[in-house]
CSV table of C-alpha atoms in Angstrom, one decimal:
chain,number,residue,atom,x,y,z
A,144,UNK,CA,-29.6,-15.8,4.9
A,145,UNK,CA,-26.7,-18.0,6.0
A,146,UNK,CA,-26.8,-21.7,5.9
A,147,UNK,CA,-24.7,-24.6,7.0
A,148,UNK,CA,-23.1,-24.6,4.1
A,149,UNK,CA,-21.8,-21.2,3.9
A,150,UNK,CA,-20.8,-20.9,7.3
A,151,UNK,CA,-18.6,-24.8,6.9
A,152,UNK,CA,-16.9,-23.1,3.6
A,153,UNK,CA,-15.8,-19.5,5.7
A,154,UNK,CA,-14.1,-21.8,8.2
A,155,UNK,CA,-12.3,-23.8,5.5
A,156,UNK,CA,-11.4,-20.5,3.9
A,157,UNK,CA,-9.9,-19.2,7.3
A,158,UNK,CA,-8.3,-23.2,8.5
A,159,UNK,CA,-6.7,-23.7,4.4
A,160,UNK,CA,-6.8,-21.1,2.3
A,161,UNK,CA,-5.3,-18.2,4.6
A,162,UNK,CA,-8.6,-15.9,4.5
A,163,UNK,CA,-8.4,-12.9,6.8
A,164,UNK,CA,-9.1,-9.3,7.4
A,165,UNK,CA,-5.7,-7.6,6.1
A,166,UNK,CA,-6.4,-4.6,8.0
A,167,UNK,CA,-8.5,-2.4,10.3
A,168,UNK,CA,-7.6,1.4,9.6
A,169,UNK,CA,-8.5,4.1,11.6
A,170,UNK,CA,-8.6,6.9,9.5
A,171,UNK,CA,-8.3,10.1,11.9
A,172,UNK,CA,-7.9,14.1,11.1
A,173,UNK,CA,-5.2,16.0,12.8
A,174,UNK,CA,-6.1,19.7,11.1
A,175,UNK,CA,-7.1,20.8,14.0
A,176,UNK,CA,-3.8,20.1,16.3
A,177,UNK,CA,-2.2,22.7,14.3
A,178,UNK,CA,0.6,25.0,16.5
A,179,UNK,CA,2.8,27.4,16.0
A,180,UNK,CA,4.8,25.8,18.7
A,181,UNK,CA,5.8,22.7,17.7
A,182,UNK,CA,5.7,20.9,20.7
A,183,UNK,CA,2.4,22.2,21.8
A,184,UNK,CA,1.6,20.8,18.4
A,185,UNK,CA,2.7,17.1,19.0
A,186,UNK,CA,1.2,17.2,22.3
A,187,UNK,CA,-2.1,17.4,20.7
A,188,UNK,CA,-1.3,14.8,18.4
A,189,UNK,CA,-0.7,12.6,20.6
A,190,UNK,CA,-3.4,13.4,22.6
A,191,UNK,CA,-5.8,13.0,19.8
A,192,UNK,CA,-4.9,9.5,18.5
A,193,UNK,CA,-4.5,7.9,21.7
A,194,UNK,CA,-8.1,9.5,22.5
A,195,UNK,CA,-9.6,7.6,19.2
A,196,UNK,CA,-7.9,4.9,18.7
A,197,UNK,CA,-6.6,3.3,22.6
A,198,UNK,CA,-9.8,1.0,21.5
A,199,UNK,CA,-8.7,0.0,18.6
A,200,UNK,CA,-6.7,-3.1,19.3
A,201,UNK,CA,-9.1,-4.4,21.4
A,202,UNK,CA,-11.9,-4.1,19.0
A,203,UNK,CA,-9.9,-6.0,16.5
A,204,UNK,CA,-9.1,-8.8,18.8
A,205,UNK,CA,-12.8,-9.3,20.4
A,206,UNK,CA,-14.3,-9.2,16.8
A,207,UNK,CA,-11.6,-11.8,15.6
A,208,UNK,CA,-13.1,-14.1,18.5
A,209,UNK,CA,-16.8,-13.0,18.0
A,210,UNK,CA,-16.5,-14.2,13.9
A,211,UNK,CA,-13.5,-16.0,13.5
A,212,UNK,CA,-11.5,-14.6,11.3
A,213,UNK,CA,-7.7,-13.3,12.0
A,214,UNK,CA,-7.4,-9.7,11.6
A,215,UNK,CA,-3.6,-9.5,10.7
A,216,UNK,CA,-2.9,-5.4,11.3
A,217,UNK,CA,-4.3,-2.7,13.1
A,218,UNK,CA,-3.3,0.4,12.0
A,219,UNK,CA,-4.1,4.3,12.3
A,220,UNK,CA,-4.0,6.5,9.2
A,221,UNK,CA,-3.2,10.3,9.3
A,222,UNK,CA,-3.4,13.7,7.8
A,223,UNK,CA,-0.7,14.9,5.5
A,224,UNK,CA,2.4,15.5,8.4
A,225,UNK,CA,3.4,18.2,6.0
A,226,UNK,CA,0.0,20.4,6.4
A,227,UNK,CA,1.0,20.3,10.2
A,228,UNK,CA,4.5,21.3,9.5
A,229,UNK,CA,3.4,24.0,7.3
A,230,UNK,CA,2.8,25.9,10.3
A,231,UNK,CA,6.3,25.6,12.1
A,232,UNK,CA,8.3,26.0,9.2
A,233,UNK,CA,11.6,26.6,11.3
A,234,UNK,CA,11.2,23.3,12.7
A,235,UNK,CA,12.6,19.6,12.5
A,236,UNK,CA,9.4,17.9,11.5
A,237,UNK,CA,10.7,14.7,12.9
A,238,UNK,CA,9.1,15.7,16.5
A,239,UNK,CA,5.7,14.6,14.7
A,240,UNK,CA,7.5,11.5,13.8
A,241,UNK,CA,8.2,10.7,16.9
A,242,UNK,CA,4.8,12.0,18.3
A,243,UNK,CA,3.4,9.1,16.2
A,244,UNK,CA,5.7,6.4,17.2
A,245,UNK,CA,4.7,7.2,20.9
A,246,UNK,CA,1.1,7.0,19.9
A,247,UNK,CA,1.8,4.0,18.3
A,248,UNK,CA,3.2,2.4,21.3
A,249,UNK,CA,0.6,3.5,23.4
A,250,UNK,CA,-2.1,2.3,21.0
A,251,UNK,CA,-0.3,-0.7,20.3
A,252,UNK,CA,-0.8,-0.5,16.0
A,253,UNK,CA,0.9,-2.1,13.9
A,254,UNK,CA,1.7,0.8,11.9
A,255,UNK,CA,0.8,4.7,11.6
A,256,UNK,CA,0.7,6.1,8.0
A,257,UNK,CA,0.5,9.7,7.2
A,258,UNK,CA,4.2,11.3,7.8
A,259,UNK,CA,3.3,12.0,4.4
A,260,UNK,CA,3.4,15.3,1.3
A,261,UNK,CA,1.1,16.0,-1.6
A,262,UNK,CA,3.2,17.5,-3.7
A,263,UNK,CA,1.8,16.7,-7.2
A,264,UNK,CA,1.7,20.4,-8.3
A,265,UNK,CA,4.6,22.1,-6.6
A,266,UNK,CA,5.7,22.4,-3.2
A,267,UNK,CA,3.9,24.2,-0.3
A,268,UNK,CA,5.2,25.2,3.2
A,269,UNK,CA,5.9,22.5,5.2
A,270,UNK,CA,6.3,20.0,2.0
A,271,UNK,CA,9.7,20.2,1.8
A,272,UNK,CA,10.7,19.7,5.3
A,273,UNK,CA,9.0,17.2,6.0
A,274,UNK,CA,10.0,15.5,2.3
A,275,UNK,CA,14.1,15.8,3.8
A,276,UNK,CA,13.6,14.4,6.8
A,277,UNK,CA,11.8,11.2,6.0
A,278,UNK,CA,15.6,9.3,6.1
A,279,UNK,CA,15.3,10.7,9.5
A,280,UNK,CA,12.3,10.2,10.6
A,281,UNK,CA,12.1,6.6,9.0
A,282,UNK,CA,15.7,5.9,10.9
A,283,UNK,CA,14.4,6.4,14.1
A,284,UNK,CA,10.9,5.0,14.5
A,285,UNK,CA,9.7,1.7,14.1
A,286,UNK,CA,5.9,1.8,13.0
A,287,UNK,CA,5.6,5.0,11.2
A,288,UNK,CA,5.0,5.0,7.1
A,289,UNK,CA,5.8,7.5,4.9
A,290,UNK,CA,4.4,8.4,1.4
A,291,UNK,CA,4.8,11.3,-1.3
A,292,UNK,CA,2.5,12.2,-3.7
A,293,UNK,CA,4.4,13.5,-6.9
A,294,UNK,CA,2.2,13.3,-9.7
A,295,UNK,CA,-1.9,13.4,-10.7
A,296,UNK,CA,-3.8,13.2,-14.2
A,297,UNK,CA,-5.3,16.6,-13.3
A,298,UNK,CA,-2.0,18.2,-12.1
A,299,UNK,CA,0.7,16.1,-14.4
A,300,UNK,CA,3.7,14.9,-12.6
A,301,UNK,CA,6.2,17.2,-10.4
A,302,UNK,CA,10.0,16.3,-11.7
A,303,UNK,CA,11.5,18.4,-9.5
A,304,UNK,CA,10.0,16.1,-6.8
A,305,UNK,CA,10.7,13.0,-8.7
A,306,UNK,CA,14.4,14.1,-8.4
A,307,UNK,CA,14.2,14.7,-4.6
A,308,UNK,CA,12.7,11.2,-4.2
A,309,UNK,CA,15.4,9.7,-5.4
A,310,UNK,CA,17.7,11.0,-3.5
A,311,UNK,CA,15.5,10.7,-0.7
A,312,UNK,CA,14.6,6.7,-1.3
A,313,UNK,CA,18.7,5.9,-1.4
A,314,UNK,CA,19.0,8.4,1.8
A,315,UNK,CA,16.5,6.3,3.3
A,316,UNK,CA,18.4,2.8,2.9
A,317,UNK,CA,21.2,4.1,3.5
A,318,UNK,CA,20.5,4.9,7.2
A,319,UNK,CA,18.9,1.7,8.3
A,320,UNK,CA,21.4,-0.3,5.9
A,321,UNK,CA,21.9,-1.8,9.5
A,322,UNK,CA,18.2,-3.2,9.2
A,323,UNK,CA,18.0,-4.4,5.6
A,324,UNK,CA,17.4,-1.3,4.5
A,325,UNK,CA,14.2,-1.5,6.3
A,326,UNK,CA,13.2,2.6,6.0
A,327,UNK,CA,12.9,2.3,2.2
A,328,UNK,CA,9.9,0.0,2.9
A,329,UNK,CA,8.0,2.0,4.4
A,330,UNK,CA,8.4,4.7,2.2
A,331,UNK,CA,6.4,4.9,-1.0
A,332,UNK,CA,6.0,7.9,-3.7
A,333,UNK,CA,2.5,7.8,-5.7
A,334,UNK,CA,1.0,9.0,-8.5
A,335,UNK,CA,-2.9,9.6,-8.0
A,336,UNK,CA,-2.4,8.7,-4.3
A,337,UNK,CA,-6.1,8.5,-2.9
A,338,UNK,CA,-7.3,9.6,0.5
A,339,UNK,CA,-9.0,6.7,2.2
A,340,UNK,CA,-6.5,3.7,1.6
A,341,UNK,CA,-5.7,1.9,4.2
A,342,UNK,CA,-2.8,-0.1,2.9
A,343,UNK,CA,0.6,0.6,4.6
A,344,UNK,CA,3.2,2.3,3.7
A,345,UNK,CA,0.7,4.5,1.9
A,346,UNK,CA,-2.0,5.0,3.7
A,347,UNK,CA,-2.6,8.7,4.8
A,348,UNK,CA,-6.0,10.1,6.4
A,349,UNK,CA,-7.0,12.9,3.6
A,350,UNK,CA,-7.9,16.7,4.1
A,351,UNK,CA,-11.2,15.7,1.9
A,352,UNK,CA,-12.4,12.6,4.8
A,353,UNK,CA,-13.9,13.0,8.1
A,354,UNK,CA,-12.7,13.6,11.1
A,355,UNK,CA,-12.2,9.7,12.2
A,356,UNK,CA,-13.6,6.4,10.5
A,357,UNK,CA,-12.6,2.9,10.1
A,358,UNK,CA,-11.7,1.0,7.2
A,359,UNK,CA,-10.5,-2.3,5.9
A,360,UNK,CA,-8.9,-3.9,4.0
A,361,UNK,CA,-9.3,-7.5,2.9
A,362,UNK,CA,-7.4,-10.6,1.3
A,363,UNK,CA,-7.5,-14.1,0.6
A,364,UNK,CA,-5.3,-15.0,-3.0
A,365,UNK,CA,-5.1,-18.2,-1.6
A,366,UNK,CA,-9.2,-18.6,-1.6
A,367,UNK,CA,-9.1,-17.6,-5.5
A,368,UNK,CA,-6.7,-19.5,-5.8
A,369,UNK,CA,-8.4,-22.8,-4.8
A,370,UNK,CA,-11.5,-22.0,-6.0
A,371,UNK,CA,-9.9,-21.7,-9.5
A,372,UNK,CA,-8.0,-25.0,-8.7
A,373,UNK,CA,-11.5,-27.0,-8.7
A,374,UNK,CA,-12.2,-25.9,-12.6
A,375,UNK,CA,-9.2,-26.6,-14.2
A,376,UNK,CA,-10.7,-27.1,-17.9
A,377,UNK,CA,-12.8,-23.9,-17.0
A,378,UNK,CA,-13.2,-21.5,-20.0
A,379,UNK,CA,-12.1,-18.0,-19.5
A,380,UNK,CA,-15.4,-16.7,-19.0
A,381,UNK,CA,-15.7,-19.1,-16.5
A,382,UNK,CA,-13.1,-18.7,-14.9
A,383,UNK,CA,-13.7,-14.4,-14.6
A,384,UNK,CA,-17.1,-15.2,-13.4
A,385,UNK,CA,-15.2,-18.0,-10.5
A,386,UNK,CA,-13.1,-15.4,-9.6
A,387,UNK,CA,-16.7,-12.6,-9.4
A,388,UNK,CA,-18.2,-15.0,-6.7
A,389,UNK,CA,-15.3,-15.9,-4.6
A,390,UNK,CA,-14.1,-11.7,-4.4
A,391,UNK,CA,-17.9,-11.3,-3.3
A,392,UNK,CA,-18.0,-13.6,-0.9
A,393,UNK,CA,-14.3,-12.4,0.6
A,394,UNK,CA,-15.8,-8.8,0.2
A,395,UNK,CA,-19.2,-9.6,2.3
A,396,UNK,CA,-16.8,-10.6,5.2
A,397,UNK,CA,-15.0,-7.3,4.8
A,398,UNK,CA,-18.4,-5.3,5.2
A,399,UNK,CA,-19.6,-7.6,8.2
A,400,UNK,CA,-15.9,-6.8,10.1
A,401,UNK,CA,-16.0,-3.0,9.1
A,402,UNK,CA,-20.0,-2.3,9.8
A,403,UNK,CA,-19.3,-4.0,13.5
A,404,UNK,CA,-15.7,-2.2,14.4
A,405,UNK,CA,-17.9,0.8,13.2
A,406,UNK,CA,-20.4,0.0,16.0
A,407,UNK,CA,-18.2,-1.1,18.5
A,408,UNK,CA,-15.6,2.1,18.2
A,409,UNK,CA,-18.5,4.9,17.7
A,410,UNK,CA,-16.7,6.1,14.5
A,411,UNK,CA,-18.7,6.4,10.6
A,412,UNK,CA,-17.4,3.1,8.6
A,413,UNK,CA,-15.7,4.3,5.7
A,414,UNK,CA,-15.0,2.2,2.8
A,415,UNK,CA,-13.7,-2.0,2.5
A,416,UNK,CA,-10.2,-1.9,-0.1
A,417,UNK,CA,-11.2,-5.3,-1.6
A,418,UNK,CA,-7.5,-5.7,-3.3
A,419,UNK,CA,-5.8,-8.7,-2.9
A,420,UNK,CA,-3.1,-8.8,-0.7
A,421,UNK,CA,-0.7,-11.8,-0.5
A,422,UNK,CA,2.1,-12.5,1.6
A,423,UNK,CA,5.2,-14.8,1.7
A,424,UNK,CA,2.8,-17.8,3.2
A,425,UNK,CA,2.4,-20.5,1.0
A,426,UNK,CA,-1.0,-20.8,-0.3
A,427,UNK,CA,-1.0,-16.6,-0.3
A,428,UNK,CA,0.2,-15.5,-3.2
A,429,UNK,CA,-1.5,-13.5,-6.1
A,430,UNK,CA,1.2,-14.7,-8.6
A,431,UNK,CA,-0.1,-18.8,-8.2
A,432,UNK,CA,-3.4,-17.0,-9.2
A,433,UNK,CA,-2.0,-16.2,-12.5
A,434,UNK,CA,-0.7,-19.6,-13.0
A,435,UNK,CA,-3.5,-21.5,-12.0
A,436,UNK,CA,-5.1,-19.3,-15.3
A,437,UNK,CA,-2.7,-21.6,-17.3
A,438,UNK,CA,0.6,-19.1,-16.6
A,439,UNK,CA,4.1,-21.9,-15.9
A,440,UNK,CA,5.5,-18.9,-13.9
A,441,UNK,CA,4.0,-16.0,-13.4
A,442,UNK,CA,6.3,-13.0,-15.7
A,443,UNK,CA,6.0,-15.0,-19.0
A,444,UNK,CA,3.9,-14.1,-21.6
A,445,UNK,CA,0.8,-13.7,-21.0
A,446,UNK,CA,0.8,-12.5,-17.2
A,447,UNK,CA,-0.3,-8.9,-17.9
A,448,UNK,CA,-3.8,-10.3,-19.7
A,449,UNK,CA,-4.2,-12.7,-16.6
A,450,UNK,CA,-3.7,-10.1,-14.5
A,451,UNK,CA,-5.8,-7.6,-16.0
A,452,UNK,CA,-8.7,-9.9,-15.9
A,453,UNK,CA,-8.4,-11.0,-12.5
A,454,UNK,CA,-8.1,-7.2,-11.3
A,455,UNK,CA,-11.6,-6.2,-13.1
A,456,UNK,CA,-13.3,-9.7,-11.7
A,457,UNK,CA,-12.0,-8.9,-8.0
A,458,UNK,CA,-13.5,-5.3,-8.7
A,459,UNK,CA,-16.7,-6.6,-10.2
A,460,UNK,CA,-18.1,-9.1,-7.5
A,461,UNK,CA,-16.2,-6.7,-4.5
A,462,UNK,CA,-18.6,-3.5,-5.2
A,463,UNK,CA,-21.5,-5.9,-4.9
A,464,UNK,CA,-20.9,-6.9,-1.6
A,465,UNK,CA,-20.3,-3.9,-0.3
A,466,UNK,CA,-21.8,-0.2,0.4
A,467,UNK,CA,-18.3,1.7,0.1
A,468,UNK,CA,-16.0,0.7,-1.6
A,469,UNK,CA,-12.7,2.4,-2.0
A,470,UNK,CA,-9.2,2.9,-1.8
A,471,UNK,CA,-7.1,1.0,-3.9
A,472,UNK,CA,-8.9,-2.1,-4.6
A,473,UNK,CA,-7.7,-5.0,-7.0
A,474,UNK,CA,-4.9,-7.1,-6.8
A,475,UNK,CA,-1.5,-6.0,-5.5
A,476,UNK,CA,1.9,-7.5,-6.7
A,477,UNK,CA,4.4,-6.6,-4.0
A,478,UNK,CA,7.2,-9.0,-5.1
A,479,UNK,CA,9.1,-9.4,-1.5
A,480,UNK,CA,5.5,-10.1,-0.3
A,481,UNK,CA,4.4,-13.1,-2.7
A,482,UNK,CA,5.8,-16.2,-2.8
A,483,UNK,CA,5.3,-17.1,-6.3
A,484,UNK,CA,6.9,-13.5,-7.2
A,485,UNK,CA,9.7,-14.5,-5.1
A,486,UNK,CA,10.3,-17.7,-6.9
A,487,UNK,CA,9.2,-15.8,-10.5
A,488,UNK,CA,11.9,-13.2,-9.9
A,489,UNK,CA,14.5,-15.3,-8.7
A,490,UNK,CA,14.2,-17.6,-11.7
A,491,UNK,CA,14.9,-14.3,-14.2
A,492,UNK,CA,11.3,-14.7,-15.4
A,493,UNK,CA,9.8,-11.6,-13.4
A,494,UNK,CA,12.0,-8.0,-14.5
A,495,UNK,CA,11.2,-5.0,-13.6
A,496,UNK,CA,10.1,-4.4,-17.5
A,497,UNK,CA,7.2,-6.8,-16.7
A,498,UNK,CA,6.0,-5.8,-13.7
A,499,UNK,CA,5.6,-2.4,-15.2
A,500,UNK,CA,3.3,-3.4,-17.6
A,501,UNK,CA,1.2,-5.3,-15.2
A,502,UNK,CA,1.1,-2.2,-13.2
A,503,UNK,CA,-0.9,-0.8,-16.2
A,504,UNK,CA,-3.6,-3.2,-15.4
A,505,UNK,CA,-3.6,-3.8,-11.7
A,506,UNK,CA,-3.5,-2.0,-8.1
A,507,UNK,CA,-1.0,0.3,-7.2
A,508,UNK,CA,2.2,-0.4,-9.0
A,509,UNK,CA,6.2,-1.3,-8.4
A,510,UNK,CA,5.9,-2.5,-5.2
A,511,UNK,CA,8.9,-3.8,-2.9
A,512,UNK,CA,11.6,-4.1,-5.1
A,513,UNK,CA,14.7,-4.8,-4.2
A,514,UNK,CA,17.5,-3.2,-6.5
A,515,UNK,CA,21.2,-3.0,-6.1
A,516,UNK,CA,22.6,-1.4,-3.1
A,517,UNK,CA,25.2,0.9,-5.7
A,518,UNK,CA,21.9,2.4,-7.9
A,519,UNK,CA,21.8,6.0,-8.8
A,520,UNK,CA,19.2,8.2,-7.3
A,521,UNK,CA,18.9,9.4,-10.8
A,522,UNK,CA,17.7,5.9,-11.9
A,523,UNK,CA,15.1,5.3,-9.2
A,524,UNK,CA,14.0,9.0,-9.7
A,525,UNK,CA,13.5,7.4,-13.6
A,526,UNK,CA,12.1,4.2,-12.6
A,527,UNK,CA,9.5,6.7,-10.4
A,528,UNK,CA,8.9,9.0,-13.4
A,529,UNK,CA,8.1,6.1,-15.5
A,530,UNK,CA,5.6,4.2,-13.3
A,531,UNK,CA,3.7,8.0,-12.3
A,532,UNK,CA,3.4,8.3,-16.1
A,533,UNK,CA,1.5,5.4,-16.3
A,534,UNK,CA,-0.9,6.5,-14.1
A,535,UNK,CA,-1.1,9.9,-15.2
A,536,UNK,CA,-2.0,8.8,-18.4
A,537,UNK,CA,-4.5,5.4,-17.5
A,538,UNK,CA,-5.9,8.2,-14.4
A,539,UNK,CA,-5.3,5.0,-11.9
A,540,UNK,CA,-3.2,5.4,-8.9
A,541,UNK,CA,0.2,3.8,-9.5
A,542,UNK,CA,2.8,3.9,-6.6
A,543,UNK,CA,6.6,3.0,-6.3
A,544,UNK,CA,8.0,1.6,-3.3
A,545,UNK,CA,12.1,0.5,-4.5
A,546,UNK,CA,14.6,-0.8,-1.5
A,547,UNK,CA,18.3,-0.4,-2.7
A,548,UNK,CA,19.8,-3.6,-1.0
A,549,UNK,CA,23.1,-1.5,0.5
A,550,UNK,CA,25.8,-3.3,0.2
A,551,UNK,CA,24.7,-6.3,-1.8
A,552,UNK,CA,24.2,-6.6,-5.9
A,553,UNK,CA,21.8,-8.7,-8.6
A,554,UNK,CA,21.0,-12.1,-7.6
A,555,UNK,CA,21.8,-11.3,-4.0
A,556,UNK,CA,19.1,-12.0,-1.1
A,557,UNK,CA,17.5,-9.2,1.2
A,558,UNK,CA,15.9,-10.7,4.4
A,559,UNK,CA,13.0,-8.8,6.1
A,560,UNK,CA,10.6,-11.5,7.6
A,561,UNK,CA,7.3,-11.4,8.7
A,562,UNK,CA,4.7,-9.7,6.3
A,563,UNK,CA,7.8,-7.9,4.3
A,564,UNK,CA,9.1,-11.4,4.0
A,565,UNK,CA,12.3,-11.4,1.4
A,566,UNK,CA,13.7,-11.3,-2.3
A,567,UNK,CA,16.3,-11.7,-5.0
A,568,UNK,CA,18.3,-8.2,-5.9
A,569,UNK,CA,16.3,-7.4,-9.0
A,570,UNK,CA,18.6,-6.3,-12.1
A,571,UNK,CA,18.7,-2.5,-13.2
A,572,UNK,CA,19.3,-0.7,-16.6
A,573,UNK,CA,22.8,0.5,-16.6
A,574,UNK,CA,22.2,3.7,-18.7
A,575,UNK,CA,22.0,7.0,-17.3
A,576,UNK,CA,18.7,8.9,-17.1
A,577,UNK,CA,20.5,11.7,-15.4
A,578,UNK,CA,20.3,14.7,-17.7
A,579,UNK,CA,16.6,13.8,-17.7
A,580,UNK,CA,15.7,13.9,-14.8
A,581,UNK,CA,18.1,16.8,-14.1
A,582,UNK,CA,16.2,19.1,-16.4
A,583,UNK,CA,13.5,19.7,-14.0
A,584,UNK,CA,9.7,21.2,-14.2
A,585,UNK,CA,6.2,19.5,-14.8
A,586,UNK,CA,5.5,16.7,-17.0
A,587,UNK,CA,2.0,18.4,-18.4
A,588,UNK,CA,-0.8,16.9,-17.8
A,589,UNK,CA,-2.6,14.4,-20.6
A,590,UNK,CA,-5.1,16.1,-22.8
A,591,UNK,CA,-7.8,13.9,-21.2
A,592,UNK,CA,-7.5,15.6,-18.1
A,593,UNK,CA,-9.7,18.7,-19.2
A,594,UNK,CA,-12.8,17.1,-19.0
A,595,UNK,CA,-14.6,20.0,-17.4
């Protein structure tokens, strides 16, 4: 039962500690627009989101007045564009593209995620279209999110696909080099890419989920922040079980938005993502978690044991306060995103090395990283292979989501603004991986995957 006390110390977490509702995602099947005719095809696409989902914003907005509690995004979520291609194979695929960006408009999202391939095993029809003209399709929309699924612990990881997202990453800069390189933000390429995220750019609506639902996604850093801030002699047991209470509490608000968007859109609530999510607002960032721990600067030694104990605390008092939870759930480290990765990086304490090992231990994985404009698809195809491996072998979902600043080199500055916000040209092995990933063919599969 709520009390006066916990209703003063939600507002305080809204007013100073930048608590909100992330996201809203509507989740919503598209299997059954499937045409031969590929206009007849985006027609029903369109039809079909703007049929579920014309609500959406509203919902979001009345339920941010009836709780008070900012809801930052509203976005729709998709099935794989490539299944829908698969049936128009002599087609551009970029009509979908822009089938979703007039939904978008009409819906008024944020973002639409789902121009997307699972591709973790080999390619089917449709994949590969849709995989070549994501530079496309990324050049000329605004709100649509792409994502590739390359590798899994069951299936191994697809190097012939690793290769083509290489090239397709740098083809992706390249045409909105215009925008700072905007496209290659909204493109991502996972390993163990689940189905009901509903975190852009990798959020897709999978073939496994209903035909609509809602989910969400929460934040709030800066809550766990302060709460740590008040125990500053705190023990580390203390300061995991600090960290329990405050993710079950930012959880519980999750559940209450989700359980009444649920009700209010006539569509089955799906799950609450309980990760962390900062942004470039100060007070907002997951990397001032880590050094409120006891960290100087979040990168130096130590981070990756911080980290991995705040990911398993968020994850330990989320799933208590909620029936569902799922998709990627933890703690996220998007550098252009966090202010005290921002700093961290610019300062040559966060590399690239580093956040890979902290990917071993949190959500998702290297995540909006700004490298030199003049890298080698053959090196982001490595950098790829490398962070899919990790997740094939930990069976966690681990995602890569690179922007080659065109045009500018190490210790340069790429502006994005808003949610994106900005960050320091991150340095890059000079060495060639290129015969590797040349070579082509499947990474197998870790022994540990035969658990039947």
């Amino acid at each position: 039962m709520l009390n006066a006390y916990d209703i003063l110390e939600t507002i305080r977490m809204i007013q100073d500690e930048c608590l909100d509702i992330r996201t809203i995602t509507m989740g919503i099947s598209l299997l059954d627009c499937m045409d031969t005719d590929i206009d007849k095809a985006c027609s029903k696409v369109y039809d079909k989101i703007v049929s579920r989902a014309s609500n959406l914003v509203a919902v979001g907005q009345q339920i941010e007045k009836e709780y008070g509690i900012p809801i930052i995004n509203k976005r729709i979520s998709v099935t794989p564009i490539a299944m829908l291609a698969a049936a128009c194979p002599k087609e551009n695929p970029v009509k979908f593209a822009l089938a979703l960006q007039r939904a978008a408009d009409t819906c008024g999202v944020n973002f639409i995620g789902g121009y997307s391939a699972l591709v973790h095993k080999g390619f089917s029809a449709g994949d590969a279209a849709l995989i070549n003209s994501i530079p496309e399709a990324l050049d000329v929309t605004q709100n649509i999110c792409s994502s590739v699924n390359i590798g899994s612990t069951k299936s191994g990881i697809n190097m012939d696909a690793v290769k083509l997202m290489g090239q397709i990453v740098k083809q992706t800069a390249e045409r909105t080099a215009d925008r700072d390189c905007i496209g290659a933000a909204k493109l991502v390429v996972f390993c163990n890419a689940v189905e009901d995220n509903p975190f852009m750019a990798g959020a897709f609506h999978g073939p496994g989920e209903p035909d609509c639902e809602i989910h969400v996604g929460v934040s709030g850093p800066g809550v766990v922040r302060s709460a740590l801030s008040k125990y500053p002699d705190a023990s580390i047991d203390e300061v995991a079980d600090i960290i329990k209470k405050t993710a079950f509490k930012i959880t519980r608000m999750g559940q209450l938005v989700g359980a009444r968007a649920s009700q209010m859109l006539g569509v089955p609530f799906g799950i609450v993502d309980l990760s962390l999510a900062p942004t470039p607002a100060v007070g907002d960032s997951v990397a001032h978690i880590l050094e409120e721990m006891g960290l100087e600067m979040c990168g130096t030694h130590g981070t990756t044991a911080c980290l991995a104990m705040l990911n398993d605390a968020v994850k330990k008092g989320g799933v208590m306060a909620s029936s569902h939870v799922g998709g990627l759930s933890g703690a996220f480290i998007p550098v252009s995103e966090d202010a005290g990765m921002i700093d961290a990086a610019a300062a040559g304490v966060l590399s690239i090395e580093k956040l890979e090992a902290m990917t071993a231990v949190c959500s998702v994985g290297l995540d909006m990283i700004i490298v030199p404009g003049d890298i080698s698809p053959e090196t982001i195809s490595a950098i790829i292979a490398d962070e899919a491996a990790i997740g094939m072998v930990n069976t966690k979902t681990t995602a890569v989501r690179l922007i080659p600043a065109i045009g500018k080199k190490e210790g340069e500055t790429l502006e994005f603004g808003g949610l994106l916000g900005s960050g320091p040209v991150m340095p890059v092995r000079e060495k060639s991986p290129a015969k590797f990933i040349n070579r082509g063919g499947r990474i197998p599969a870790p022994m540990h995957s035969l658990k039947n």
